[in-house]
Coordinates of C-alpha atoms and ligand atoms in Angstrom, one line a residue:
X1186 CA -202.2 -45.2 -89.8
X1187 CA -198.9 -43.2 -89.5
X1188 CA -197.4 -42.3 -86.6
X1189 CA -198.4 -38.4 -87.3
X1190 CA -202.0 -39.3 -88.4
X1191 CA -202.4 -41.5 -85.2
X1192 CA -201.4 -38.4 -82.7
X1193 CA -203.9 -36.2 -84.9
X1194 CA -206.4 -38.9 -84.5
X1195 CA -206.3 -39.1 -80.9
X1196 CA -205.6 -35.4 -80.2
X1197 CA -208.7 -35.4 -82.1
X1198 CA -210.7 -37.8 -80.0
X1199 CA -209.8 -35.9 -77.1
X1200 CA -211.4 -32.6 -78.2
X1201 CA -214.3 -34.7 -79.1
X1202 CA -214.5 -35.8 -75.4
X1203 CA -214.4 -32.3 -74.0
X1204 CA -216.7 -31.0 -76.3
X1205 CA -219.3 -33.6 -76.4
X1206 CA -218.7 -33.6 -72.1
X1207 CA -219.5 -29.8 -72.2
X1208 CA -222.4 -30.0 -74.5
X1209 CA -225.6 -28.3 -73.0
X1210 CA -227.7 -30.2 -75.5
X1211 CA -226.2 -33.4 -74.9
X1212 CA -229.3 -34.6 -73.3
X1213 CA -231.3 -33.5 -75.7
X1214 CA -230.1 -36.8 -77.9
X1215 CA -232.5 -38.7 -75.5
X1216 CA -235.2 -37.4 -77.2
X1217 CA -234.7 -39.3 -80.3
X1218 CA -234.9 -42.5 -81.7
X1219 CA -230.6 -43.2 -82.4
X1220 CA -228.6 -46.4 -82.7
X1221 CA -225.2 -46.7 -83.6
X1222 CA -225.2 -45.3 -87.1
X1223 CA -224.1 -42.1 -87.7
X1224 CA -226.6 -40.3 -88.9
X1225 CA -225.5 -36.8 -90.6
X1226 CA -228.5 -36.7 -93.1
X1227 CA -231.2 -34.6 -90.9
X1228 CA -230.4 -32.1 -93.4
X1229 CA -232.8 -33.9 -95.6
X1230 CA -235.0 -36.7 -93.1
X1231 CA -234.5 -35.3 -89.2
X1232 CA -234.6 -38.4 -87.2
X1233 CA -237.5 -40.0 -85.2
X1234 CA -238.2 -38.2 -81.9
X1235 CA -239.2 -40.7 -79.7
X1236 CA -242.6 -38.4 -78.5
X1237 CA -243.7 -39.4 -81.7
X1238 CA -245.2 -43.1 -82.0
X1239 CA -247.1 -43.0 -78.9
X1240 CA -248.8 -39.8 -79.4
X1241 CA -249.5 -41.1 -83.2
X1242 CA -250.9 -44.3 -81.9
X1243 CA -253.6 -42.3 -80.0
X1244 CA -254.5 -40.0 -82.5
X1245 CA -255.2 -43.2 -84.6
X1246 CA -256.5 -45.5 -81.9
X1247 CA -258.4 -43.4 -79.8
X1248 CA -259.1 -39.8 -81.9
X1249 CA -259.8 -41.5 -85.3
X1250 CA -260.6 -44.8 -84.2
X1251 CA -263.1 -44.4 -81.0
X1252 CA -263.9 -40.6 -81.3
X1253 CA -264.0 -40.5 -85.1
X1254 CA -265.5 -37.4 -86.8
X1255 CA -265.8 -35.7 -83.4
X1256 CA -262.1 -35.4 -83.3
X1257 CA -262.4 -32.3 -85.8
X1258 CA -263.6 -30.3 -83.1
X1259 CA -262.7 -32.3 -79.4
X1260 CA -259.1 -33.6 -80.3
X1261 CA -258.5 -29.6 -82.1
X1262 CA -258.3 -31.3 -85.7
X1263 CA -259.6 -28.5 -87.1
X1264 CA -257.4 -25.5 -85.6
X1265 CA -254.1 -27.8 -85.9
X1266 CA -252.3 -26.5 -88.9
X1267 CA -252.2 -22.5 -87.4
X1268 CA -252.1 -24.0 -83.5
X1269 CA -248.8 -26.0 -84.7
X1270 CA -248.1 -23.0 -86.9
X1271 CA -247.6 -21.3 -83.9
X1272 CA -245.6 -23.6 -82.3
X1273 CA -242.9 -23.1 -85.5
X1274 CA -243.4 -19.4 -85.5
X1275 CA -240.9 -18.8 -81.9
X1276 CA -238.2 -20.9 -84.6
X1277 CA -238.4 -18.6 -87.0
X1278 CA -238.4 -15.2 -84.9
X1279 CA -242.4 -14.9 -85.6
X1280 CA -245.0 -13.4 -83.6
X1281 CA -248.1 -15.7 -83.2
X1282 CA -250.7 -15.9 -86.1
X1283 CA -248.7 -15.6 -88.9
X1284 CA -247.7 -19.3 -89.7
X1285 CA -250.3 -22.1 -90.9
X1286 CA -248.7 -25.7 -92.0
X1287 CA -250.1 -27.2 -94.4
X1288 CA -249.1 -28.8 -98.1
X1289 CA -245.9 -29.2 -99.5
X1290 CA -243.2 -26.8 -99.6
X1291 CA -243.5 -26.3 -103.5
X1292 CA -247.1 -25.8 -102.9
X1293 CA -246.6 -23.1 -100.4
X1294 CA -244.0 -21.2 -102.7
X1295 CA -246.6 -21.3 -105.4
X1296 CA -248.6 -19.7 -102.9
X1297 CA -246.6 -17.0 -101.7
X1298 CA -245.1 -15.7 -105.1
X1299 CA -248.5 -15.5 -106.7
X1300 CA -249.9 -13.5 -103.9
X1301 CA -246.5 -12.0 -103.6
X1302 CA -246.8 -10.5 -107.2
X1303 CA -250.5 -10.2 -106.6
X1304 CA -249.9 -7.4 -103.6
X1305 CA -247.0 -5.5 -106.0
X1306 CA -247.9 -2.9 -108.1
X1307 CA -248.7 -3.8 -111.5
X1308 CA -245.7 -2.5 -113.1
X1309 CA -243.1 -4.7 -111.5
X1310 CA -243.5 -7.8 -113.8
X1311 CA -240.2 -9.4 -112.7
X1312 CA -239.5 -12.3 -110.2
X1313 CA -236.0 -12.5 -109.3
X1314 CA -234.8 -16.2 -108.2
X1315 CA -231.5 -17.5 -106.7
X1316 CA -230.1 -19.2 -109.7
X1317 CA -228.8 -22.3 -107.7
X1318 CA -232.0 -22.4 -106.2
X1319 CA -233.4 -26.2 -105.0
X1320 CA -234.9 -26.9 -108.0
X1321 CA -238.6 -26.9 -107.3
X1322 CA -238.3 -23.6 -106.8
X1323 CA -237.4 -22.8 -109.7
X1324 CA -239.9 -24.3 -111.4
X1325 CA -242.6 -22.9 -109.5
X1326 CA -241.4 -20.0 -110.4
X1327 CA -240.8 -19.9 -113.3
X1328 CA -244.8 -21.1 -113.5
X1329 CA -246.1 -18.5 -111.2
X1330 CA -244.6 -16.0 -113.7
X1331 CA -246.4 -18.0 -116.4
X1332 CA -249.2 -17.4 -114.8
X1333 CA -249.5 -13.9 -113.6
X1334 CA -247.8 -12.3 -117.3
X1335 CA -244.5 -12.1 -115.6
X1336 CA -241.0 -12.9 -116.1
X1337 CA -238.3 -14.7 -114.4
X1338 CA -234.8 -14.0 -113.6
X1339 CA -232.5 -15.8 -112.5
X1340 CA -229.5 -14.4 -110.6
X1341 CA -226.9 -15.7 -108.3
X1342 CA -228.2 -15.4 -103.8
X1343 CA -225.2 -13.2 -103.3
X1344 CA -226.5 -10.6 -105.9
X1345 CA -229.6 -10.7 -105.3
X1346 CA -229.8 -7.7 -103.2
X1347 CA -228.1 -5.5 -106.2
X1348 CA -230.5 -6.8 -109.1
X1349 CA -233.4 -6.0 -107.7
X1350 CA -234.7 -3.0 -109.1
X1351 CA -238.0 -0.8 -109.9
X1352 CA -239.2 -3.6 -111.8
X1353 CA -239.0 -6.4 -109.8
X1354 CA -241.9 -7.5 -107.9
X1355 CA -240.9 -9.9 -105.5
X1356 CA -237.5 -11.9 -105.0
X1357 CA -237.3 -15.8 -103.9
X1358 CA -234.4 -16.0 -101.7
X1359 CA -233.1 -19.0 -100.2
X1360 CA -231.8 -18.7 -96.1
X1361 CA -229.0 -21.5 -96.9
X1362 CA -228.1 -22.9 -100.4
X1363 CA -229.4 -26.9 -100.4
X1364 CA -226.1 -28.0 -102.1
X1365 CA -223.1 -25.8 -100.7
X1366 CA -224.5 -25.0 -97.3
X1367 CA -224.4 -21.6 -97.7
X1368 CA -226.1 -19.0 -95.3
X1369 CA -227.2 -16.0 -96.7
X1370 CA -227.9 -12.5 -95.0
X1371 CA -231.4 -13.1 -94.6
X1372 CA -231.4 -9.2 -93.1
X1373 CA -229.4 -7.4 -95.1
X1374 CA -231.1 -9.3 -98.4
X1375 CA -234.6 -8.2 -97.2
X1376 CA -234.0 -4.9 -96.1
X1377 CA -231.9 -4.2 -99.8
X1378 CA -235.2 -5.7 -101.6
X1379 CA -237.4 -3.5 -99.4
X1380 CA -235.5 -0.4 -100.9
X1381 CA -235.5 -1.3 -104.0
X1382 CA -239.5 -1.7 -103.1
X1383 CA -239.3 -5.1 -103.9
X1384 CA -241.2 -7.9 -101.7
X1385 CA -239.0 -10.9 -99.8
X1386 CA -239.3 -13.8 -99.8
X1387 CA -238.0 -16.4 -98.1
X1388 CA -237.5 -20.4 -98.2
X1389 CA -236.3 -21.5 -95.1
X1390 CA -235.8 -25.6 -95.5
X1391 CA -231.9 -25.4 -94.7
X1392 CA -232.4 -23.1 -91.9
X1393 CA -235.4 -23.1 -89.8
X1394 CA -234.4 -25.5 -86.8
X1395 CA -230.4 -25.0 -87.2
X1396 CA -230.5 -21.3 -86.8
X1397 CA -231.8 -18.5 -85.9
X1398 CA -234.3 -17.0 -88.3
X1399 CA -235.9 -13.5 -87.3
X1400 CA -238.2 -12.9 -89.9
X1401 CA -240.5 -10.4 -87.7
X1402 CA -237.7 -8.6 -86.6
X1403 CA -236.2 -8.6 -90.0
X1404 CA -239.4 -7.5 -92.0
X1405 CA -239.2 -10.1 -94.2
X1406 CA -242.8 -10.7 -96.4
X1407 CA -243.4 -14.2 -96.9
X1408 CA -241.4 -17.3 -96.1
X1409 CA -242.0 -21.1 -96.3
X1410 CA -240.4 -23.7 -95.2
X1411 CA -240.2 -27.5 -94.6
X1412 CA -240.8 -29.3 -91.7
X1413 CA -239.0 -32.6 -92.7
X1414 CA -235.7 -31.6 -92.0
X1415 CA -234.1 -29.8 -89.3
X1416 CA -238.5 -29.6 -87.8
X1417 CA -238.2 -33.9 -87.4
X1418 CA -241.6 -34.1 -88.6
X1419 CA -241.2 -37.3 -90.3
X1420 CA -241.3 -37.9 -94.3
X1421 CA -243.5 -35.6 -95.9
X1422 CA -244.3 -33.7 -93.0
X1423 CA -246.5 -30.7 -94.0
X1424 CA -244.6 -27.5 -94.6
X1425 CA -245.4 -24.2 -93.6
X1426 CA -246.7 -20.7 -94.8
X1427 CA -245.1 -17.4 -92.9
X1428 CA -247.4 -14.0 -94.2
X1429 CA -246.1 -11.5 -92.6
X1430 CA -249.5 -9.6 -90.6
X1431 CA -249.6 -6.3 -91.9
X1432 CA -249.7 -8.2 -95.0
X1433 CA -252.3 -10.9 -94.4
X1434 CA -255.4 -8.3 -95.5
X1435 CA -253.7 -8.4 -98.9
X1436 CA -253.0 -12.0 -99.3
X1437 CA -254.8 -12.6 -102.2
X1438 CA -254.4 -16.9 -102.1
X1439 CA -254.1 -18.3 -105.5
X1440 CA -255.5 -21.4 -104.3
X1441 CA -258.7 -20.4 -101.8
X1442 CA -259.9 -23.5 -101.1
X1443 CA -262.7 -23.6 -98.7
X1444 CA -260.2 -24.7 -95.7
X1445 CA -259.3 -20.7 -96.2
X1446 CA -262.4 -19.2 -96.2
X1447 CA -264.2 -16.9 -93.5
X1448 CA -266.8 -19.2 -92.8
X1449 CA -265.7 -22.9 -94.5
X1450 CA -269.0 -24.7 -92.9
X1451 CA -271.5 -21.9 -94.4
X1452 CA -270.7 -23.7 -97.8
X1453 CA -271.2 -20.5 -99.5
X1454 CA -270.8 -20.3 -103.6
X1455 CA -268.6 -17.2 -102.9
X1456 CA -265.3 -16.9 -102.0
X1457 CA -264.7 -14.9 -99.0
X1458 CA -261.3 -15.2 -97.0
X1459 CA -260.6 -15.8 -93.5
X1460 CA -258.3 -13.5 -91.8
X1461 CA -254.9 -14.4 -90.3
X1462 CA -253.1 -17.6 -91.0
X1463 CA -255.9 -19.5 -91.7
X1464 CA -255.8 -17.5 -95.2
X1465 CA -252.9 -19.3 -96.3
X1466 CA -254.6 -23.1 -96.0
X1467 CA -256.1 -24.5 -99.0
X1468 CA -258.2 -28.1 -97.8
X1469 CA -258.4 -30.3 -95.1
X1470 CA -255.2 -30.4 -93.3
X1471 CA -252.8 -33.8 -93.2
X1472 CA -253.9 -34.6 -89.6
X1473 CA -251.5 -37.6 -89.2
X1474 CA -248.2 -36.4 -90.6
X1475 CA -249.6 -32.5 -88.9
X1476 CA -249.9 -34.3 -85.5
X1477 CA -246.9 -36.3 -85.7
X1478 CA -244.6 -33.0 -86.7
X1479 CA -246.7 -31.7 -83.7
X1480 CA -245.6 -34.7 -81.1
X1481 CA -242.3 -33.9 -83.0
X1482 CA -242.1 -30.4 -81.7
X1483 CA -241.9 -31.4 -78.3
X1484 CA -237.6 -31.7 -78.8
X1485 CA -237.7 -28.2 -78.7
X1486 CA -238.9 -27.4 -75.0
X1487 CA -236.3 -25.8 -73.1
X1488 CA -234.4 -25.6 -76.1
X1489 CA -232.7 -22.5 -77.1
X1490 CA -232.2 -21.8 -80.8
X1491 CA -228.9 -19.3 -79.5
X1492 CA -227.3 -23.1 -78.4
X1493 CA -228.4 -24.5 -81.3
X1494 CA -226.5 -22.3 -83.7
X1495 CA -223.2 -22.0 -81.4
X1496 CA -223.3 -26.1 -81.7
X1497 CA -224.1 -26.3 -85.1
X1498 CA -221.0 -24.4 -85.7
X1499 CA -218.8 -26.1 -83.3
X1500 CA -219.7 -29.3 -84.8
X1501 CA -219.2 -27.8 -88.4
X1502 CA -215.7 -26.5 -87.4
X1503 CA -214.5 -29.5 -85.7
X1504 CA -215.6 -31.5 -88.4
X1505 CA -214.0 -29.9 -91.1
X1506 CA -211.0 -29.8 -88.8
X1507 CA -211.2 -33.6 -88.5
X1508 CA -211.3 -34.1 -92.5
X1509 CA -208.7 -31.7 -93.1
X1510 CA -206.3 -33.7 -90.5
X1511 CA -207.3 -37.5 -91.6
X1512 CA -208.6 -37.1 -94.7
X1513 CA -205.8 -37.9 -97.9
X1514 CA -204.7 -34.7 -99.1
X1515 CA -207.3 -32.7 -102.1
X1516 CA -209.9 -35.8 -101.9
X1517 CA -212.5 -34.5 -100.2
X1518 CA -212.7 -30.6 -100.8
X1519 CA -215.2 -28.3 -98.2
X1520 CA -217.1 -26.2 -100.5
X1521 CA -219.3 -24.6 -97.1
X1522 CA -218.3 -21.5 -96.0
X1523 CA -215.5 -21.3 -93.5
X1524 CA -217.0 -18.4 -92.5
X1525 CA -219.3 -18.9 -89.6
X1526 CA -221.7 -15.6 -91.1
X1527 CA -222.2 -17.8 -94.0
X1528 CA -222.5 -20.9 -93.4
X1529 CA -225.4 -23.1 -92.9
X1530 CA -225.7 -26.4 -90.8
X1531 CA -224.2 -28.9 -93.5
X1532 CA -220.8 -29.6 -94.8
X1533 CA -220.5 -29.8 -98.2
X1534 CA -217.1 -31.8 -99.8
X1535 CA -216.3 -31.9 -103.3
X1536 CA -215.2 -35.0 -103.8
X1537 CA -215.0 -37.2 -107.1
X1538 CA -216.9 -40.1 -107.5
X1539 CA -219.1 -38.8 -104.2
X1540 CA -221.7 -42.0 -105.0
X1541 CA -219.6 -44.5 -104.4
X1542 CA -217.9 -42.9 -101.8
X1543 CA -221.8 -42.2 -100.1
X1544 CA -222.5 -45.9 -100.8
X1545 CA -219.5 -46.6 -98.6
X1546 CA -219.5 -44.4 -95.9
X1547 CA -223.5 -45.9 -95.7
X1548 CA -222.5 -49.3 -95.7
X1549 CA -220.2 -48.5 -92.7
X1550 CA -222.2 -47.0 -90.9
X1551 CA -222.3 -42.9 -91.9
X1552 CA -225.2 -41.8 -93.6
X1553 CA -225.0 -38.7 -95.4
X1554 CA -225.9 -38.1 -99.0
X1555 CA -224.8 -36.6 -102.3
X1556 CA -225.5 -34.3 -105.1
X1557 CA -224.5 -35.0 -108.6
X1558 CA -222.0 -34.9 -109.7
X1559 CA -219.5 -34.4 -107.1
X1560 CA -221.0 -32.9 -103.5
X1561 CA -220.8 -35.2 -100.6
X1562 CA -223.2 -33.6 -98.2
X1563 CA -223.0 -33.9 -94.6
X1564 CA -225.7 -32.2 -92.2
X1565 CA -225.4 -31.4 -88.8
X1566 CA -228.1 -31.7 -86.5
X1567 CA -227.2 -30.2 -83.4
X1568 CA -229.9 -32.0 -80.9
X1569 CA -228.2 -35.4 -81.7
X1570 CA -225.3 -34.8 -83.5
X1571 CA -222.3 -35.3 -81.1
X1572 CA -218.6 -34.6 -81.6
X1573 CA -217.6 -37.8 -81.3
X1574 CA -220.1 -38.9 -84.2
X1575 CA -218.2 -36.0 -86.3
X1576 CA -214.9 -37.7 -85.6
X1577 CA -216.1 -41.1 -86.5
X1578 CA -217.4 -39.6 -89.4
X1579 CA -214.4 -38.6 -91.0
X1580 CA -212.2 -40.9 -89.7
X1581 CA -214.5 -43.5 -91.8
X1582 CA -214.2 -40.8 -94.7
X1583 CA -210.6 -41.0 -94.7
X1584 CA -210.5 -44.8 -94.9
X1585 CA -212.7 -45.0 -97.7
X1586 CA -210.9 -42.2 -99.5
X1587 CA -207.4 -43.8 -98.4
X1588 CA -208.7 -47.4 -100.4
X1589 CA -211.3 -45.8 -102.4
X1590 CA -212.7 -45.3 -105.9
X1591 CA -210.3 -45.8 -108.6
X1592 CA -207.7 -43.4 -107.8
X1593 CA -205.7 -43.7 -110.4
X1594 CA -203.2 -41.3 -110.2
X1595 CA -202.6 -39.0 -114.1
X1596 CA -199.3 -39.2 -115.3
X1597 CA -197.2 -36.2 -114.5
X1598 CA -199.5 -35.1 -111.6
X1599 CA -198.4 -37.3 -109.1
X1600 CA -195.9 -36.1 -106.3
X1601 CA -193.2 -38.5 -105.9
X1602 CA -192.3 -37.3 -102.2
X1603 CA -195.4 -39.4 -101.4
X1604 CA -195.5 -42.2 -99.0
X1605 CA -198.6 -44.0 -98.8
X1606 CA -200.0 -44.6 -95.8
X1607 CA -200.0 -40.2 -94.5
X1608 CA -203.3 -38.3 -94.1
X1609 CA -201.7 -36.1 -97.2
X1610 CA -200.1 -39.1 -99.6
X1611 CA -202.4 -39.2 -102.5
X1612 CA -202.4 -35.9 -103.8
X1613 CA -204.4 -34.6 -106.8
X1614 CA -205.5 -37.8 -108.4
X1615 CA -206.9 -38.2 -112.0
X1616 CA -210.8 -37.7 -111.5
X1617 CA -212.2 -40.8 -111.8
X1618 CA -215.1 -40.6 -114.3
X1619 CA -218.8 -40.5 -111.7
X1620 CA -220.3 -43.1 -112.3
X1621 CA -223.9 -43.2 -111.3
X1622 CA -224.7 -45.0 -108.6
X1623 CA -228.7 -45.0 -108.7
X1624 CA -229.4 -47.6 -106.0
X1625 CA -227.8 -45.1 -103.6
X1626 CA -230.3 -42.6 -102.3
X1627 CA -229.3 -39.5 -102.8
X1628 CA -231.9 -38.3 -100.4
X1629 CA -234.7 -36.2 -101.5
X1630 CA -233.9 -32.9 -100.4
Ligands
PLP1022 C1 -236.3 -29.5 -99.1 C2 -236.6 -28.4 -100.0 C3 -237.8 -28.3 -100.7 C4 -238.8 -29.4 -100.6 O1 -240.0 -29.2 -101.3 P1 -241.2 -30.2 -101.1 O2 -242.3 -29.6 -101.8 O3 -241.4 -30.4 -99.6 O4 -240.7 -31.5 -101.7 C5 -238.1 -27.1 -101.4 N1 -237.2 -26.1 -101.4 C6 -236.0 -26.2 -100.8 C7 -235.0 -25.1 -100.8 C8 -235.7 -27.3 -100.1 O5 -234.5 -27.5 -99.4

């Protein structure tokens, strides 16, 4: 390390030391199951909170094992998916009994879009989707319009708000964008949908447990989101269903299974809906993953979502400061808003050859993940994330990048008042080809 590198590096540790000293979530860390990784992917798998085995072992010892069927109605089996709905609903700015978990979060956007388009008026035939949307998405969709006779456009998040016109039904609106970490004006979206008369609505995967979400406040119509992620419910944690309640009379499910209706034990032939949440759950719920996110759920008590988001962004800012002090000059590019009003909870570099770079940074000891081709992605998760794990982070980022992939620099491009050795000697390098790294995980989400 040069001289100037090392006095940015340890002016560097030192703001890390204040800020981690200051934190009023810093105990919160406790609550999790953490070793000495660095672990920056909760943007995809949220850790382990540690209320989580024992209360699993019970409900499998003692509620399924010892009180078997009886748990449906003694251990509250049956009334978990709107009771832990409820518990989600005061992190997404919702009211009680308009959020049931349950499924995936692909199932529950085919859910809301159909009954979405199913509450429009029959001349709006057009769902509008954020063209980078995650891709399931998407494809539900673009299936949902399949199904109901209507089309699909795709348009970019920011201009959303403009396309929607007097034929668009409903719009499918990502909170923050899975790849750049972009936050989007989940308010200002809504409210221009709502006068073009179009419905909202809303995926919340990126945002729900890093920020705040109002969705009562902001009128939105429908939102879903996952629980995996920012929620800690553990892999393939069951997502939930937001219908906003002036709305819930006319959510017209396009899967009523008999979890959903009125009276699920009268077994009747007919279809008859139940009113509130429960409307929104199709069968019987995932009671083990359902009462592990609900154990999960405990991080949150005494926790305010306000500190939350004012970490998140500390962490983000002094993070990207870090990389842009340590890391070689135009290797690692942020591609996340510098803008606090849009940016998520995730750092997003651009960085060639991001693979092998992940692979690296993994096998010392910084887990984050990657998105094809280039996007090395970084998530925050501000109830364990400390600043000193954000320094570590891209002080281990600058290594790699310093002794890297093949940086091979292109004839012509290279700057021959270079010295090896400075935070800023290898400037623009050829861009080494990416190759593919599939025995990396790129994480699911
Ligand atoms: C994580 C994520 C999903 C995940 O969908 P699953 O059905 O739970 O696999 C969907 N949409 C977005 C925007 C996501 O970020």
């Amino acid at each position: 390390m040069s001289e100037a590198v090392a006095a940015r590096d340890a002016a560097l540790q030192g703001r890390a030391d204040a800020l981690d000293a200051a934190d009023p979530l810093a105990a919160v860390r406790d609550r999790f199951v953490l070793d000495d990784t660095v672990y920056l992917d909760g943007n995809s798998l949220g850790a382990l909170p540690t209320a989580v085995l024992p209360r699993l072992s019970d409900v499998v010892t003692r509620e399924w094992g010892e009180l078997r069927i009886r748990s449906w109605e003694e251990s509250g089996w049956w009334t978990a998916p709107e009771r832990i709905g409820d518990r989600i609903a005061p992190l997404v700015g919702a009211a009680p009994g308009q959020v049931v978990v349950g499924d995936s979060t692909s199932v529950n956007v085919f859910k809301a879009l159909v009954a979405a388009v199913r509450m429009a008026p029959a001349d709006r035939t057009e769902i509008l989707v954020d063209a980078a949307t995650f891709p399931t998405d998407g494809y539900i969709a673009a299936s949902a319009a399949r199904l109901t006779g209507h089309t699909v456009r795709a348009v970019d998040a920011a201009e959303i708000a403009d396309a929607a016109g007097d034929r668009t039904a409903v719009a499918l609106v990502n909170h923050v964008d899975y790849r750049t970490g972009r936050l989007h004006d989940l308010s200002a979206v809504t409210a221009a949908l709502h006068a073009a008369g179009a419905l909202a609505v809303w995926d919340l995967c990126h945002s729900a447990g890093a920020l705040p979400v109002a969705l009562d406040a902001d009128g939105v119509d429908l939102a879903v989101g996952c629980t995996y992620k920012y929620l800690n419910g553990g892999p393939g944690a069951p997502a939930y269903l937001y219908v906003r309640r002036e709305l819930q009379p006319r959510f017209d499910s396009p899967l009523p299974g008999w979890n959903s209706h009125a009276d699920p034990f009268g077994m009747a032939p007919q279809y008859a809906p139940a009113d509130g949440a429960p409307r929104g759950r199709v069968g019987t719920p995932e009671i083990l993953s359902l009462l592990a996110l609900d154990a999960a759920l405990d991080v949150w008590d005494g926790v305010a979502v306000a500190d939350v988001r004012a970490k998140s962004l500390a962490l983000t800012d002094f993070f990207l400061d870090c990389v842009a002090a340590l890391v070689p000059y135009g290797r690692a590019e942020p591609i996340t808003p510098a803008d606090h009003a849009e940016r998520g909870s995730q750092v997003s570099l651009r960085c060639a050859g991001a693979g092998e770079v992940m692979r690296e940074l993994t096998a010392r000891g910084i887990v984050g993940d990657y998105r094809r081709p280039d996007v090395l992605r970084f998530g925050f998760t501000p109830l364990y994330t400390r600043y000193a794990d954000a320094l570590r982070a891209a002080r281990v980022l600058a290594d790699v990048l310093a002794g890297g992939p093949d940086t091979t620099v292109a004839a012509g491009t290279a700057d021959a008042g270079d010295t090896a050795g400075t935070a800023h000697a290898a400037r623009p390098t050829a861009v080494p080809q990416e190759t593919e790294t599939l025995d990396v995980p790129e994480g699911t989400t």
